[in-house]
Short mmCIF file of C-alpha atoms in Angstrom, two decimals:
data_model
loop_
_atom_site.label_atom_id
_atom_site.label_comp_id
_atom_site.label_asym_id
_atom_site.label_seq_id
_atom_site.Cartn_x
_atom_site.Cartn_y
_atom_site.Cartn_z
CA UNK A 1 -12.37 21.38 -8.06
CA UNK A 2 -14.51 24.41 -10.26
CA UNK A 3 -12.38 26.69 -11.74
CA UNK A 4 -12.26 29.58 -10.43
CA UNK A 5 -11.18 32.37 -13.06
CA UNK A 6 -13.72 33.17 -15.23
CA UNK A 7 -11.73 33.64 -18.39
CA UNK A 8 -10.84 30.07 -18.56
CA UNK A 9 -14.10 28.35 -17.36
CA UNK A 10 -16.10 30.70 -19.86
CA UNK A 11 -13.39 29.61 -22.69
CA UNK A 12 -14.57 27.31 -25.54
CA UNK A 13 -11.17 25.13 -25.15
CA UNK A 14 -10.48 23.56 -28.43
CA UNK A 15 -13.54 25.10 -29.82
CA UNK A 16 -12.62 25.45 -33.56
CA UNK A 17 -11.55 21.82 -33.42
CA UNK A 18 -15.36 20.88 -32.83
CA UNK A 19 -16.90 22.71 -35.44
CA UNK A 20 -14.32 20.58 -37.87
CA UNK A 21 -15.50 17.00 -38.67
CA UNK A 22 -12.10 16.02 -39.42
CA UNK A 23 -11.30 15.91 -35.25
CA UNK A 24 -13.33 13.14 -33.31
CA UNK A 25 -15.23 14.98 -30.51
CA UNK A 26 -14.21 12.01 -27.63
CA UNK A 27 -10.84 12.67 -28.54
CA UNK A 28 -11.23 16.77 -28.39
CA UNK A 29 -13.19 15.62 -24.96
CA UNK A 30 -9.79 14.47 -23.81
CA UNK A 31 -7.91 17.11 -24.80
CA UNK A 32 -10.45 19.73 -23.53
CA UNK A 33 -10.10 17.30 -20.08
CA UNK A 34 -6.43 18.06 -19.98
CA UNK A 35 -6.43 22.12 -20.63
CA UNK A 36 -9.45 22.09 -17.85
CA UNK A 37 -7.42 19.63 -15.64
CA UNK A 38 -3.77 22.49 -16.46
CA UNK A 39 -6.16 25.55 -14.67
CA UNK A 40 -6.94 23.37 -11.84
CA UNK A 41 -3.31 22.76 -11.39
CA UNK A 42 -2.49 26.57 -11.91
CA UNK A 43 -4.86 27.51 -9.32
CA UNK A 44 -3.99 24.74 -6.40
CA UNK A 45 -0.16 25.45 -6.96
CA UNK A 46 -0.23 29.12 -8.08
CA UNK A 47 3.07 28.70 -10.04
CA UNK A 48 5.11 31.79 -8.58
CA UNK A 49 7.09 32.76 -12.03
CA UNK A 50 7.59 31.53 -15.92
CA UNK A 51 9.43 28.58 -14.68
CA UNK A 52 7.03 27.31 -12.24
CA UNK A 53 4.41 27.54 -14.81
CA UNK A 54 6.49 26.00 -18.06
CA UNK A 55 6.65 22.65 -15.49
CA UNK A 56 2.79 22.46 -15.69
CA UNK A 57 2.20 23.35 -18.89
CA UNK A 58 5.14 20.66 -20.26
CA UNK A 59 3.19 18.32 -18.43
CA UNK A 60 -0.36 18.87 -20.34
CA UNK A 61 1.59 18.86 -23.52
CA UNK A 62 2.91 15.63 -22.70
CA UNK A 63 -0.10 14.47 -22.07
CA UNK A 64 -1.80 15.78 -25.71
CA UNK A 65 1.46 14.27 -26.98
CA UNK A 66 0.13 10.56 -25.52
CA UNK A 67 -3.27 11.84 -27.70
CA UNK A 68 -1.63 11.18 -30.66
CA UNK A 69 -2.25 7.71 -30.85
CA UNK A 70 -6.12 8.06 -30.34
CA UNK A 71 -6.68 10.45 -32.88
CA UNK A 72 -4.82 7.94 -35.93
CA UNK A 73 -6.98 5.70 -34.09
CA UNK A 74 -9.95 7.39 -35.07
CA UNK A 75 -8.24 8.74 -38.71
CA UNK A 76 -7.40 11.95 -37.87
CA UNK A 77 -4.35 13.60 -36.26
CA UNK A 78 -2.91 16.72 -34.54
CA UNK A 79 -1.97 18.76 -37.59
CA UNK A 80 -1.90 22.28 -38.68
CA UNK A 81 -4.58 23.84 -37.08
CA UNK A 82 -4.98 21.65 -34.42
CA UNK A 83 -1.41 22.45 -33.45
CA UNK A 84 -2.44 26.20 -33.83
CA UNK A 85 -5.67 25.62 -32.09
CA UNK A 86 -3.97 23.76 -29.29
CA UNK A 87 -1.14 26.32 -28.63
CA UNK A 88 -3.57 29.09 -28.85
CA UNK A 89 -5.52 28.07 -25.62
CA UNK A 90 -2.08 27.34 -23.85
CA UNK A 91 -1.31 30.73 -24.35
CA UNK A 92 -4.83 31.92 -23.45
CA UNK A 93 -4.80 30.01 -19.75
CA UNK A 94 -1.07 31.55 -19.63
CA UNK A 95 -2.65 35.12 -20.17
CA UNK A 96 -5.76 34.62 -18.20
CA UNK A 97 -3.67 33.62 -14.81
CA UNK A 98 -1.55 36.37 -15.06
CA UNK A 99 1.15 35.05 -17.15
CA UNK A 100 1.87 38.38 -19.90
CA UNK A 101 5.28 37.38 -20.79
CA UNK A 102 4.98 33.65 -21.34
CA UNK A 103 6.34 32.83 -23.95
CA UNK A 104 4.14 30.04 -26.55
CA UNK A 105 6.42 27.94 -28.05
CA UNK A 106 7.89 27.24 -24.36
CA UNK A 107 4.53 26.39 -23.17
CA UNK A 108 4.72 24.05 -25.47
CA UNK A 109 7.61 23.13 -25.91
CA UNK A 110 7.92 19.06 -25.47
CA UNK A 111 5.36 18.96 -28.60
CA UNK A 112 5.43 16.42 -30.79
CA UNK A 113 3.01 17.48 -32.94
#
């Protein structure tokens, strides 16, 4: 399914991340698959408050915590400003579907990273 909002599918997801050697691009690929894969979830259930949409977004960020293991596969990990990188474009998709008053570290909050 395309995306439909235009703030997220013109977004450069994890787009800092790239421009750093340090982060394997097929590993970014799968973490740019999973914020891409959180909109399409946002826009077939249209979460109807905060809680609706901390469910979805606890599920992505499960799913970047499984990532872990591939990037010390390929010497690298989620640190610093991939953690920053990461929880900025949760709280961009939160913004860009209507989502003012979410609140970051909830959309994030099963982190382990």
């Amino acid at each position: 399914m395309p995306i439909s909002n235009q703030q997220v599918s013109a977004h450069p997801f994890l787009g800092g991340l790239y421009a750093d050697d340090y982060f394997p691009d097929h590993v970014l690929d799968r973490g740019r698959a999973i914020l891409l894969a959180l909109c399409e979830r946002i826009e077939t259930e249209r979460p109807a408050d905060l809680d609706a949409l901390y469910v979805l977004t606890h599920a992505a960020t499960e799913e970047f915590n499984d990532l872990e293991a591939a990037f010390e596969a390929a010497d690298s990990e989620i640190e610093t400003v991939a953690r920053e990188e990461i929880a900025e474009d949760f709280a961009h998709i939160a913004q860009a579907y209507g989502f003012t008053d979410a609140d970051v570290e909830e959309l994030i909050a099963p982190r382990e990273w």
